[in-house]
PDB file of C-alpha atoms and ligand atoms in Angstrom:
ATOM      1  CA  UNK A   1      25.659 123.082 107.130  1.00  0.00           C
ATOM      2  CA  UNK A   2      25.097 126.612 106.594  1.00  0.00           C
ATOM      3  CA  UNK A   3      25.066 128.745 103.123  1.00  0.00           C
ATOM      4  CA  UNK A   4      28.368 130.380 103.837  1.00  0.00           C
ATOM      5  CA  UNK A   5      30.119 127.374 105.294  1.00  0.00           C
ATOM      6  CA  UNK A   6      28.773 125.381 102.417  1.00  0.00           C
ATOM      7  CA  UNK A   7      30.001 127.915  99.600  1.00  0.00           C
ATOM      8  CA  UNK A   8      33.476 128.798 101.673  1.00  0.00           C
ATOM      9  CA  UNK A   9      34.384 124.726 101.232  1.00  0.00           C
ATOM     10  CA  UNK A  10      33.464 124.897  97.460  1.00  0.00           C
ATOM     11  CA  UNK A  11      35.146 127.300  96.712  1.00  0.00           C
ATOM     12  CA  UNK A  12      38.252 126.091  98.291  1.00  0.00           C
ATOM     13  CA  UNK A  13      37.786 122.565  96.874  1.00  0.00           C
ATOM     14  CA  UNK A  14      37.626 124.209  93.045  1.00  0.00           C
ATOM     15  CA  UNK A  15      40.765 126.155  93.854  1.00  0.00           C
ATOM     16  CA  UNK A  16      42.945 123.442  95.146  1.00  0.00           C
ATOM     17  CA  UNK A  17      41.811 121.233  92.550  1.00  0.00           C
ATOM     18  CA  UNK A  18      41.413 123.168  89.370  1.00  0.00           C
ATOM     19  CA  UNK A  19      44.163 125.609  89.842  1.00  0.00           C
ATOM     20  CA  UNK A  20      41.701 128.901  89.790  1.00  0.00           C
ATOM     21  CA  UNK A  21      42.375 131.580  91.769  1.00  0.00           C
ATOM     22  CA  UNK A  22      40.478 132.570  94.915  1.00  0.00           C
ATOM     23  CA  UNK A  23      38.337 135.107  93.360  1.00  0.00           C
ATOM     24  CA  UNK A  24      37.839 132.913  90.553  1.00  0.00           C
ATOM     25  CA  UNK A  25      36.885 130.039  92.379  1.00  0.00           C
ATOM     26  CA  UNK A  26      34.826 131.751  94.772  1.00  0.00           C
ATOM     27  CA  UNK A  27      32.514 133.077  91.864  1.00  0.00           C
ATOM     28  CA  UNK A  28      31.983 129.750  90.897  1.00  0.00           C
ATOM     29  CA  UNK A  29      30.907 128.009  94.361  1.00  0.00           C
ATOM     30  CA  UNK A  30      28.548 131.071  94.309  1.00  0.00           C
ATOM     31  CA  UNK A  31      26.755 130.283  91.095  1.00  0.00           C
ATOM     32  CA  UNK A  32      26.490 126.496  91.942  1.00  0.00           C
ATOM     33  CA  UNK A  33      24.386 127.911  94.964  1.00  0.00           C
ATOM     34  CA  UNK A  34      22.439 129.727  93.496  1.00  0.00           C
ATOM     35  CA  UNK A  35      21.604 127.618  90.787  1.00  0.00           C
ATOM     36  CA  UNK A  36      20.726 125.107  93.178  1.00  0.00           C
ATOM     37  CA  UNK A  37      18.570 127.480  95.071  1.00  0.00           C
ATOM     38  CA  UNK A  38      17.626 129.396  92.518  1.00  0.00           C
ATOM     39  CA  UNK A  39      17.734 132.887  93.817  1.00  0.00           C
ATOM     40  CA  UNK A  40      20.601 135.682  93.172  1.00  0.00           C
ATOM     41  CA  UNK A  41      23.571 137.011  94.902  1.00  0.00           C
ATOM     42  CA  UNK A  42      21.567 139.438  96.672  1.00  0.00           C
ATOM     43  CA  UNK A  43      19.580 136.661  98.105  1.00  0.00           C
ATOM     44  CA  UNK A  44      22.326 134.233  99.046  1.00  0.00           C
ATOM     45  CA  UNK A  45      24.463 137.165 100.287  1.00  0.00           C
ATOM     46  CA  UNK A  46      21.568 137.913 103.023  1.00  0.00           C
ATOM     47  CA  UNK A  47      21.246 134.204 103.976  1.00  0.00           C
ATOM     48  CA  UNK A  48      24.834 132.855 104.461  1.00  0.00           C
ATOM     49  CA  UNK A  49      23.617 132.407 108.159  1.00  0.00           C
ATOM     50  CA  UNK A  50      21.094 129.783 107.229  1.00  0.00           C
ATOM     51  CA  UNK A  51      20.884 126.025 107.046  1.00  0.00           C
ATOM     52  CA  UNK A  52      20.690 123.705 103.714  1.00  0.00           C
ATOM     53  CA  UNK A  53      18.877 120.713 104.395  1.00  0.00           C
ATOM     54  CA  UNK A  54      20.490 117.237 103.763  1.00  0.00           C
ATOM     55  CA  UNK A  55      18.934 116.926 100.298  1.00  0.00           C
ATOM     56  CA  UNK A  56      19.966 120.291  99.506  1.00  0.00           C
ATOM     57  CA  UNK A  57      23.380 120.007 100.436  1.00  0.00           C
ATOM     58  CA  UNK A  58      23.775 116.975  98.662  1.00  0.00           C
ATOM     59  CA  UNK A  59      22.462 118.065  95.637  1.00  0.00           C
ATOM     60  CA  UNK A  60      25.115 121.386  96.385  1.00  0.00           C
ATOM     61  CA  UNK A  61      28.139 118.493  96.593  1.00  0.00           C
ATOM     62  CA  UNK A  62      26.593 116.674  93.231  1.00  0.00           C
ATOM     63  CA  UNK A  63      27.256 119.883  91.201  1.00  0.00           C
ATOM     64  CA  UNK A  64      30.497 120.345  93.062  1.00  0.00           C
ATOM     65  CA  UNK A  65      31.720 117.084  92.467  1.00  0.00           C
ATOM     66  CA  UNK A  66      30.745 117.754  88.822  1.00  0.00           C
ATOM     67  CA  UNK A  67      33.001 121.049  88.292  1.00  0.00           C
ATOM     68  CA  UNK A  68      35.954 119.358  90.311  1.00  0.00           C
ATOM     69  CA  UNK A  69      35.854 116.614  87.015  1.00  0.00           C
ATOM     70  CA  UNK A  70      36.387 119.782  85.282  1.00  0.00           C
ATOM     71  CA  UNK A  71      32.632 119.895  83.611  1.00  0.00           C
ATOM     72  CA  UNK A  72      32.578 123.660  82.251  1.00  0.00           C
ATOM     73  CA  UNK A  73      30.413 125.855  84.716  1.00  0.00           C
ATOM     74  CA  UNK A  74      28.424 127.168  82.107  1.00  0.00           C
ATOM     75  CA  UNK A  75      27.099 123.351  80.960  1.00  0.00           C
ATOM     76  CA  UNK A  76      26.568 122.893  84.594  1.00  0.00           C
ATOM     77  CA  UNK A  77      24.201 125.955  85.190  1.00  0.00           C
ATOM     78  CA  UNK A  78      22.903 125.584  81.578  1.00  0.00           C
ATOM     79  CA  UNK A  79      23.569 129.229  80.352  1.00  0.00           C
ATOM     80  CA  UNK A  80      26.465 131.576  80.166  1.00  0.00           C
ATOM     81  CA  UNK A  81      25.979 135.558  79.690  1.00  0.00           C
ATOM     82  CA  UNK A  82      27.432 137.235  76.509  1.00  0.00           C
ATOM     83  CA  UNK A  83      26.917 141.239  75.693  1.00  0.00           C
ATOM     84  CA  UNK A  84      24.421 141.303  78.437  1.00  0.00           C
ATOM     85  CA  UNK A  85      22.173 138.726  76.644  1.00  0.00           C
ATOM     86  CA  UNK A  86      21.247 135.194  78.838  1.00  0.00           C
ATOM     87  CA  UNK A  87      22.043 132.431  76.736  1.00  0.00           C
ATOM     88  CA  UNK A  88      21.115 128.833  77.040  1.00  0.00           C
ATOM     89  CA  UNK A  89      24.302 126.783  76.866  1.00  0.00           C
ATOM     90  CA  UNK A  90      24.571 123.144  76.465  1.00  0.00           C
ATOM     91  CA  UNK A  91      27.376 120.522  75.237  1.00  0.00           C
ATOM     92  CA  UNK A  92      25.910 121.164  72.047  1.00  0.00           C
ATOM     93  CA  UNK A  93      27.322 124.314  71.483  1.00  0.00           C
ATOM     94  CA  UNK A  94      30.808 126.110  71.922  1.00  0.00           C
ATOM     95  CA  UNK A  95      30.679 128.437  75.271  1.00  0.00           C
ATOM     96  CA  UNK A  96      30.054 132.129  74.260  1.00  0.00           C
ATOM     97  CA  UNK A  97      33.352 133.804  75.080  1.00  0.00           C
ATOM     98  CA  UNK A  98      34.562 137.157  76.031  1.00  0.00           C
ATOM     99  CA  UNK A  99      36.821 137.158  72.809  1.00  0.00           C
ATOM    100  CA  UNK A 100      33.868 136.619  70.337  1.00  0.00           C
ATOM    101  CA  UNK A 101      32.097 140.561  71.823  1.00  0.00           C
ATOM    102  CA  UNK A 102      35.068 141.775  69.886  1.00  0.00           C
ATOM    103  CA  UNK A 103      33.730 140.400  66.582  1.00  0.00           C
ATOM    104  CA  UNK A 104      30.182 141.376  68.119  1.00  0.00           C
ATOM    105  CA  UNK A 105      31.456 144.980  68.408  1.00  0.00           C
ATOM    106  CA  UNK A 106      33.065 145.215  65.082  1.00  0.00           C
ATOM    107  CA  UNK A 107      29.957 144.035  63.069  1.00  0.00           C
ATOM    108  CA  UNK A 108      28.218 146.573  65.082  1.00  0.00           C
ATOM    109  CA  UNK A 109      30.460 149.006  63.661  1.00  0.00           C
ATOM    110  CA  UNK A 110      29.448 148.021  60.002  1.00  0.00           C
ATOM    111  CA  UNK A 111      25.802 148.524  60.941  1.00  0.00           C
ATOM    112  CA  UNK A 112      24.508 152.025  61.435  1.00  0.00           C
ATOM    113  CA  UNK A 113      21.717 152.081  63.986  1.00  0.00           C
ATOM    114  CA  UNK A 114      18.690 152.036  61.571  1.00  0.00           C
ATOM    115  CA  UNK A 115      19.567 150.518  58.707  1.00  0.00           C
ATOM    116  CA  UNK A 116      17.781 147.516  57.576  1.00  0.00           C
ATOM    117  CA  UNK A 117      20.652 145.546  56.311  1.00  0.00           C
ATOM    118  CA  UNK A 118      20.406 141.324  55.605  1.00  0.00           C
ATOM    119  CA  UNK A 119      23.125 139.897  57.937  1.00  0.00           C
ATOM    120  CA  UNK A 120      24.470 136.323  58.106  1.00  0.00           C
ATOM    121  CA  UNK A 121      26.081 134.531  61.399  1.00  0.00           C
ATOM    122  CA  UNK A 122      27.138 131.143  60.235  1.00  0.00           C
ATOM    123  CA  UNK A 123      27.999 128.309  62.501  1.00  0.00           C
ATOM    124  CA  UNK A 124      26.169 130.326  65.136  1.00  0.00           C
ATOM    125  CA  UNK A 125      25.789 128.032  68.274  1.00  0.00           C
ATOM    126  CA  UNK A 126      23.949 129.318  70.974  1.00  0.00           C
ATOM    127  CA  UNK A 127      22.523 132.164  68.364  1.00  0.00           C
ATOM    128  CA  UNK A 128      25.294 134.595  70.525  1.00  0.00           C
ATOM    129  CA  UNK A 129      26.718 136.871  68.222  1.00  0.00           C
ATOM    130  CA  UNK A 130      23.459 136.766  65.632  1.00  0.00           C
ATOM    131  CA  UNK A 131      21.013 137.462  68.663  1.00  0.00           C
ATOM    132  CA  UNK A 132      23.099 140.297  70.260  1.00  0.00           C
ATOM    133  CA  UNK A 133      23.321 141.907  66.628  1.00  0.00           C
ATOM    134  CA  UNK A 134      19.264 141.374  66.114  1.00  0.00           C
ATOM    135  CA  UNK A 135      19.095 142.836  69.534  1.00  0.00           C
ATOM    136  CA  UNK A 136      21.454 145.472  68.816  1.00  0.00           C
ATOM    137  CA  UNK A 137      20.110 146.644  65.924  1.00  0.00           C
ATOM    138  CA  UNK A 138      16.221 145.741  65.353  1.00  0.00           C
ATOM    139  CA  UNK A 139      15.889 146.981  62.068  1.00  0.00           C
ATOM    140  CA  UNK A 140      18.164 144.065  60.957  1.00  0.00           C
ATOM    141  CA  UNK A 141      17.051 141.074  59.417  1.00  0.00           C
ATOM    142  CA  UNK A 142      19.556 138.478  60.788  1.00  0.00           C
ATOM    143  CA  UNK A 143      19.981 134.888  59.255  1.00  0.00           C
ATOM    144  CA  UNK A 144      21.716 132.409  61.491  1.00  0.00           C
ATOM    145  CA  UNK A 145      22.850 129.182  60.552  1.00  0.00           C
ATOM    146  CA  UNK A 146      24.647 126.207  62.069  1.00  0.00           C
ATOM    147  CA  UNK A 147      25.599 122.579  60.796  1.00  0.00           C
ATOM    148  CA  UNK A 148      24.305 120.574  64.029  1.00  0.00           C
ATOM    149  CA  UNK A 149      20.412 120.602  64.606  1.00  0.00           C
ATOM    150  CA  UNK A 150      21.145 120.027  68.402  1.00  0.00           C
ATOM    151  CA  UNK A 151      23.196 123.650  68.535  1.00  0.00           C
ATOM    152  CA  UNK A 152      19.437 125.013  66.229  1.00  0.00           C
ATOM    153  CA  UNK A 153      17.910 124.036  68.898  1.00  0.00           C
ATOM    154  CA  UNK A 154      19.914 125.761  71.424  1.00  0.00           C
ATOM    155  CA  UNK A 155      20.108 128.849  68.950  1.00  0.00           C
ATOM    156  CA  UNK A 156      16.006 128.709  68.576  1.00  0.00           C
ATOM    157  CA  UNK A 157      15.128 128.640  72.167  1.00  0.00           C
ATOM    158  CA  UNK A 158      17.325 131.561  72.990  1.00  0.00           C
ATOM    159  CA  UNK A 159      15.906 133.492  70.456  1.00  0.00           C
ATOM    160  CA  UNK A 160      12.378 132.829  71.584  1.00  0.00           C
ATOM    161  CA  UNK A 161      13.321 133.473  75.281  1.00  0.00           C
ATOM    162  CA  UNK A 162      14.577 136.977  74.130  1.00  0.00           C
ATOM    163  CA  UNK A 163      12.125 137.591  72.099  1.00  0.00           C
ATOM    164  CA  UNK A 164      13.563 138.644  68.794  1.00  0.00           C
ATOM    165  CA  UNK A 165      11.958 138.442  66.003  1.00  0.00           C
ATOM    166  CA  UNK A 166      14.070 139.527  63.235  1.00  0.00           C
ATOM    167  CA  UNK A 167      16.363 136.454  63.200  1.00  0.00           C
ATOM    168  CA  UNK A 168      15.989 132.970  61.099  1.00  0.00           C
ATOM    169  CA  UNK A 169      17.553 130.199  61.751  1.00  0.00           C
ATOM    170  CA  UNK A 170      18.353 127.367  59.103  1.00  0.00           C
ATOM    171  CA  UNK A 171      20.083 124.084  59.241  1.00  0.00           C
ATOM    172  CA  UNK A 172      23.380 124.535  56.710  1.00  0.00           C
ATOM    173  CA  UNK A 173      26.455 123.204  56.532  1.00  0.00           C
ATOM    174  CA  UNK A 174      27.773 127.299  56.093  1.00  0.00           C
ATOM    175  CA  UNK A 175      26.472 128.392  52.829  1.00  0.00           C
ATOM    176  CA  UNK A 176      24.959 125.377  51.474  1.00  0.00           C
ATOM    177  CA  UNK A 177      21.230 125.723  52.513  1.00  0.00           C
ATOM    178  CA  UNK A 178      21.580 129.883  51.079  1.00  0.00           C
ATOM    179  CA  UNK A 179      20.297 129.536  47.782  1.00  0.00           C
ATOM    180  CA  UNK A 180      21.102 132.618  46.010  1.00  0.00           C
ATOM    181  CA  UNK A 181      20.315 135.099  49.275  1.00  0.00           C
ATOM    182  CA  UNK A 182      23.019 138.101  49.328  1.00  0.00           C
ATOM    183  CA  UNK A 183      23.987 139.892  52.715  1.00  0.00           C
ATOM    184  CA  UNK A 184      25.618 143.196  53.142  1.00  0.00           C
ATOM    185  CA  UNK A 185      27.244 141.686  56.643  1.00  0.00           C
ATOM    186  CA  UNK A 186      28.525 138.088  56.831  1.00  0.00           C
ATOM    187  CA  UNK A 187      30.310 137.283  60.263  1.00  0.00           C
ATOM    188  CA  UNK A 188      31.725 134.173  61.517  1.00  0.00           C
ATOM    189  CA  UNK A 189      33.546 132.667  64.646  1.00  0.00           C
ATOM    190  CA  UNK A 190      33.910 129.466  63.040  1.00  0.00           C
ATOM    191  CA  UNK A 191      36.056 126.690  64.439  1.00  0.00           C
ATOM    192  CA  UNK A 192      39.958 127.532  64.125  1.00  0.00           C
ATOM    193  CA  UNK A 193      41.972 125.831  65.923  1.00  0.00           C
ATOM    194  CA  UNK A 194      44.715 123.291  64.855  1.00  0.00           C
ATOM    195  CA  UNK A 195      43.285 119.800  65.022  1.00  0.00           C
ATOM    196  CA  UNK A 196      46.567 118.427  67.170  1.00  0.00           C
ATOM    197  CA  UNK A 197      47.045 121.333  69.236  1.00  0.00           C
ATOM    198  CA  UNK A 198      47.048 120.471  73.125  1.00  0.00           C
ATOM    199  CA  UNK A 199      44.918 123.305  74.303  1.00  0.00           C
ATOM    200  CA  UNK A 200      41.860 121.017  73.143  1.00  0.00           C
ATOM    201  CA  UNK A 201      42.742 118.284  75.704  1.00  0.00           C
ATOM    202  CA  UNK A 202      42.646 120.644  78.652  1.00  0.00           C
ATOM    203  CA  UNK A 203      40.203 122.857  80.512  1.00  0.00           C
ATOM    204  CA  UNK A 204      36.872 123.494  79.268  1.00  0.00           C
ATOM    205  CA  UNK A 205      38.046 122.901  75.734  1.00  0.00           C
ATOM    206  CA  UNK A 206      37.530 118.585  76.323  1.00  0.00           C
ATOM    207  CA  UNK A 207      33.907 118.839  76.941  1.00  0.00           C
ATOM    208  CA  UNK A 208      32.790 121.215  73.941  1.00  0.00           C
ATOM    209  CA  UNK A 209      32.077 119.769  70.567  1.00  0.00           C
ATOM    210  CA  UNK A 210      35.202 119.492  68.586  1.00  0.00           C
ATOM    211  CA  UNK A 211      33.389 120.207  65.093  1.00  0.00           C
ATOM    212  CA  UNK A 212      33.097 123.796  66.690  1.00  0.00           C
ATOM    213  CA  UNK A 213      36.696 124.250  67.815  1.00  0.00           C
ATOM    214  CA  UNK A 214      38.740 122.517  65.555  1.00  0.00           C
ATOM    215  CA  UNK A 215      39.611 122.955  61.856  1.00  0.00           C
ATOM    216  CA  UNK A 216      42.065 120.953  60.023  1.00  0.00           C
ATOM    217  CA  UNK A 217      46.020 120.776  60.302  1.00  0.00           C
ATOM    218  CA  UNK A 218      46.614 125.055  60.847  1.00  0.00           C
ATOM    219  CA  UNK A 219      43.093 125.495  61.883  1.00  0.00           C
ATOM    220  CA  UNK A 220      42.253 127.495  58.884  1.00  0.00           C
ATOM    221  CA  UNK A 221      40.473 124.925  56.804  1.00  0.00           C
ATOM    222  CA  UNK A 222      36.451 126.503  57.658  1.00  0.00           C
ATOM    223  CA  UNK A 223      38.204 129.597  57.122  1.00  0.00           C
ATOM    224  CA  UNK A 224      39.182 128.931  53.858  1.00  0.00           C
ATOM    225  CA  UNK A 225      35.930 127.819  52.925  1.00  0.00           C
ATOM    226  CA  UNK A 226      34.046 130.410  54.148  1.00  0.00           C
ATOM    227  CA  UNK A 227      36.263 133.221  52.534  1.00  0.00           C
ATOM    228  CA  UNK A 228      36.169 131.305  49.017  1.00  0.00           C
ATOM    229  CA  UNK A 229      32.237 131.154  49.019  1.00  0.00           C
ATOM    230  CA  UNK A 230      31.276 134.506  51.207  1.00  0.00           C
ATOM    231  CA  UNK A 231      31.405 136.456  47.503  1.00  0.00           C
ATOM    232  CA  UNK A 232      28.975 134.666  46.275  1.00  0.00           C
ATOM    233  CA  UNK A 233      26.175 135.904  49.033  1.00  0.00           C
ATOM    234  CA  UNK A 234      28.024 139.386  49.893  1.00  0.00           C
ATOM    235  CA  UNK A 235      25.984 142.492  48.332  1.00  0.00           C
ATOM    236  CA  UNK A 236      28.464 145.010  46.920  1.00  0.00           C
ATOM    237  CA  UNK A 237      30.419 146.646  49.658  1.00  0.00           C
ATOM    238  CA  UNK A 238      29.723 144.017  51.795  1.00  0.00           C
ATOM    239  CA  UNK A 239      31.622 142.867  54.776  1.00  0.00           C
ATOM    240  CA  UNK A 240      32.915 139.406  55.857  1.00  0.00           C
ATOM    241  CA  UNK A 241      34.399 139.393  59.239  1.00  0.00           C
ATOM    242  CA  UNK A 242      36.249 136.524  61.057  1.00  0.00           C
ATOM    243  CA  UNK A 243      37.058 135.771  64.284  1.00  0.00           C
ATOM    244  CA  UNK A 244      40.194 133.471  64.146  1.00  0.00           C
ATOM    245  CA  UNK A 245      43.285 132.117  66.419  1.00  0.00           C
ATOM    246  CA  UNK A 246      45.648 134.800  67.784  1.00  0.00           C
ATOM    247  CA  UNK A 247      48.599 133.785  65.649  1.00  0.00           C
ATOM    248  CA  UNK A 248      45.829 133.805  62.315  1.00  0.00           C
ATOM    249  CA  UNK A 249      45.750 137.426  61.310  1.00  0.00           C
ATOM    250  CA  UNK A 250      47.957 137.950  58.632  1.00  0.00           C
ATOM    251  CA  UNK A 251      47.339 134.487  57.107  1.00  0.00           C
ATOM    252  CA  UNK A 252      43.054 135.246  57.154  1.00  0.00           C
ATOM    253  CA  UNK A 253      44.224 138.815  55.644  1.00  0.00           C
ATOM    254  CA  UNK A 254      46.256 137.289  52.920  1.00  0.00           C
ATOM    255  CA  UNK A 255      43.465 134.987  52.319  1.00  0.00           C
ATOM    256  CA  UNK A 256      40.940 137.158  51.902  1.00  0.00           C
ATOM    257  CA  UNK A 257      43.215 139.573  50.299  1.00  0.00           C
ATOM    258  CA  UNK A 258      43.413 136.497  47.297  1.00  0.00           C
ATOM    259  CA  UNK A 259      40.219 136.339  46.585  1.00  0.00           C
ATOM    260  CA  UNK A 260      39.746 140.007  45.930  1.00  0.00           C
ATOM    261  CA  UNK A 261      37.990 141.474  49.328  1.00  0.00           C
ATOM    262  CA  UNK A 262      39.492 144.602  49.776  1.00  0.00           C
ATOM    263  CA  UNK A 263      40.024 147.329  52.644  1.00  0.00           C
ATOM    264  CA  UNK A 264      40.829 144.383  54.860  1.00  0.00           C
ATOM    265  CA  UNK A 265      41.600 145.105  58.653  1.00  0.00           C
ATOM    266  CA  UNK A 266      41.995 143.544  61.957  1.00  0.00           C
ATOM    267  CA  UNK A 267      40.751 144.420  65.519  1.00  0.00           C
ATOM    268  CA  UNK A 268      42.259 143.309  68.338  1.00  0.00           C
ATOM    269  CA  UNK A 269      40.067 141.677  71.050  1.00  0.00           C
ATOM    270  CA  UNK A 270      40.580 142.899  75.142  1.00  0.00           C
ATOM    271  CA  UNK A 271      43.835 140.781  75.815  1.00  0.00           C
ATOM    272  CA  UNK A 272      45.528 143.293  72.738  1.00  0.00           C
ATOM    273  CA  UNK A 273      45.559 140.236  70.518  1.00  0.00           C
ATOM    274  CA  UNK A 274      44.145 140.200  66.392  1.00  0.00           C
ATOM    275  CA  UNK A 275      41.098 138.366  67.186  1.00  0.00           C
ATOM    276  CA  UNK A 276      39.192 139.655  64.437  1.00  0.00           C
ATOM    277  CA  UNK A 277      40.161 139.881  60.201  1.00  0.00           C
ATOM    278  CA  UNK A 278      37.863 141.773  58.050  1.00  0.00           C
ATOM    279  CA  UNK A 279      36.987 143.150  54.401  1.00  0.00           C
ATOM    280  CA  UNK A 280      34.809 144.620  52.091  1.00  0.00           C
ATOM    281  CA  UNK A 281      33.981 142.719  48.388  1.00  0.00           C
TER     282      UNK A 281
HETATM  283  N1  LIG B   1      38.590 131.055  71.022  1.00  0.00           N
HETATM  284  C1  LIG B   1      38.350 129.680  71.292  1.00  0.00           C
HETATM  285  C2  LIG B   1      39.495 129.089  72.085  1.00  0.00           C
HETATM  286  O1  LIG B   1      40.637 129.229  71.724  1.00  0.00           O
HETATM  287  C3  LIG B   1      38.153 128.866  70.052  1.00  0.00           C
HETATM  288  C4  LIG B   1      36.818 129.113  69.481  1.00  0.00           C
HETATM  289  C5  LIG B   1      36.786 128.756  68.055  1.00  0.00           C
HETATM  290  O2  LIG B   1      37.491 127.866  67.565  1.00  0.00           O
HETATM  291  N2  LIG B   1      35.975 129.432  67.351  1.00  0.00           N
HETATM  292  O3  LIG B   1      39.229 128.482  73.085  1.00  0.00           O
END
């Protein structure tokens, strides 16, 4: 069969049976090819004409077949792209999403270009918002932890493969391997959603790890946490920010509001919803 023919059927199977839209779906059949072939777009554009052979075109249904059992594309091709940065994604870690650049862009905000200021990511996964901020802003020295030694891993290798030196990584369950460190930034797109509600049976949701999605009855239980200890390792004037759910806002603000962080504000993320809560101590 040739390239084109190959990706055209794909693309149609993901469409009819996942519900994405044409676009959507074709994007996908075109990263499964070229993930099999390992070249680009340009490549695969210029070579629709030719022929996979029988093992390749087996191999193309394999990761077809995988996607159709709704597998998230970016465990299938092992990485996912956030602010511009290649990151190695596996089941061990959430899937960097669009929403999370907005708590990206916000910390950036808090962090003049050369200022050499201590910042903290915690629960960091693939290392996505603490690389992009390292990378972002080199004079940083960025701390990044997580709870699960599998998402480290993740986290470590992506900060090797991009080079950056000015991040650590540690093993803690959020602040409990920070032995009186203090930060002048402390972000955070901990887990937040509701533990019963029925977005985590669907979509890509089902195959991430639940310890980085879900978060007690109202999803705020990490939250809560986090804000009640973040004092304790926040320099004066220093900022916590939180990404949370879209109906969280006011309840993070009044929150963090309680236990005495003040100039608190929210930023909304690119669908116009709160997405991010934030405040100084
Ligand atoms: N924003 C994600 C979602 O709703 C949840 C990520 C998280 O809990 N931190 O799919």
């Amino acid at each position: 069969m040739r390239i084109g023919e190959a990706i055209r059927q794909a693309g149609q199977s993901v469409q009819n049976q996942l519900g994405l839209d044409s676009a959507g779906a074709n994007v996908e059949a075109n990263l499964l090819c070229q993930h099999l072939l390992n070249v680009n777009r340009a490549w695969l554009i210029s070579h629709e004409s030719e022929t996979l052979t029988s093992k390749q075109q087996a191999a193309f249904e394999a990761l077809v077949q995988r996607r159709l059992k709704g597998e998230p594309i970016a465990y299938i091709l092992g990485s996912r792209e956030f602010y511009g940065l290649p990151l190695k994604t596996t089941p061990a870690t959430l899937i960097p999403r669009p929403d999370t650049e907005t708590l990206v862009e916000a910390a950036l905000a808090k962090i003049p270009q050369n200022a050499s200021l201590n910042i903290l990511d915690l629960g960091t996964g693939t290392g996505a918002v603490a690389l992009v901020i390292a990378s972002e802003r080199p004079q940083t020295k960025v701390t990044a932890v997580d709870a699960s030694p599998e998402a480290l891993k993740v986290a470590t290798e992506n900060a090797q493969s991009l080079n950056l030196c000015n991040v650590r990584l540690i093993e803690s369950n959020w602040f409990s391997a920070l032995v009186s460190e203090k930060f002048d930034v402390i972000v955070s797109n901990p887990p937040y959603i509701a533990q019963d509600d029925e977005h985590l049976k669907q979509g890509d949701l089902r195959f991430e790890p639940l310890s980085a999605l879900a978060s007690g009855a109202d999803g705020l239980d990490d939250i809560r946490k986090i804000i009640q200890d973040a004092p304790d390792f926040l320099n004066p004037n220093g900022w916590l920010m939180l990404e949370h759910g879209y109906d969280q806002a006011d309840a993070v603000a009044a929150l963090l509001n309680a236990r005495g962080f003040r100039q608190i504000d929210h930023v909304k993320d690119i669908a116009g919803t709160l997405r991010v809560t934030f405040g100084a101590i």
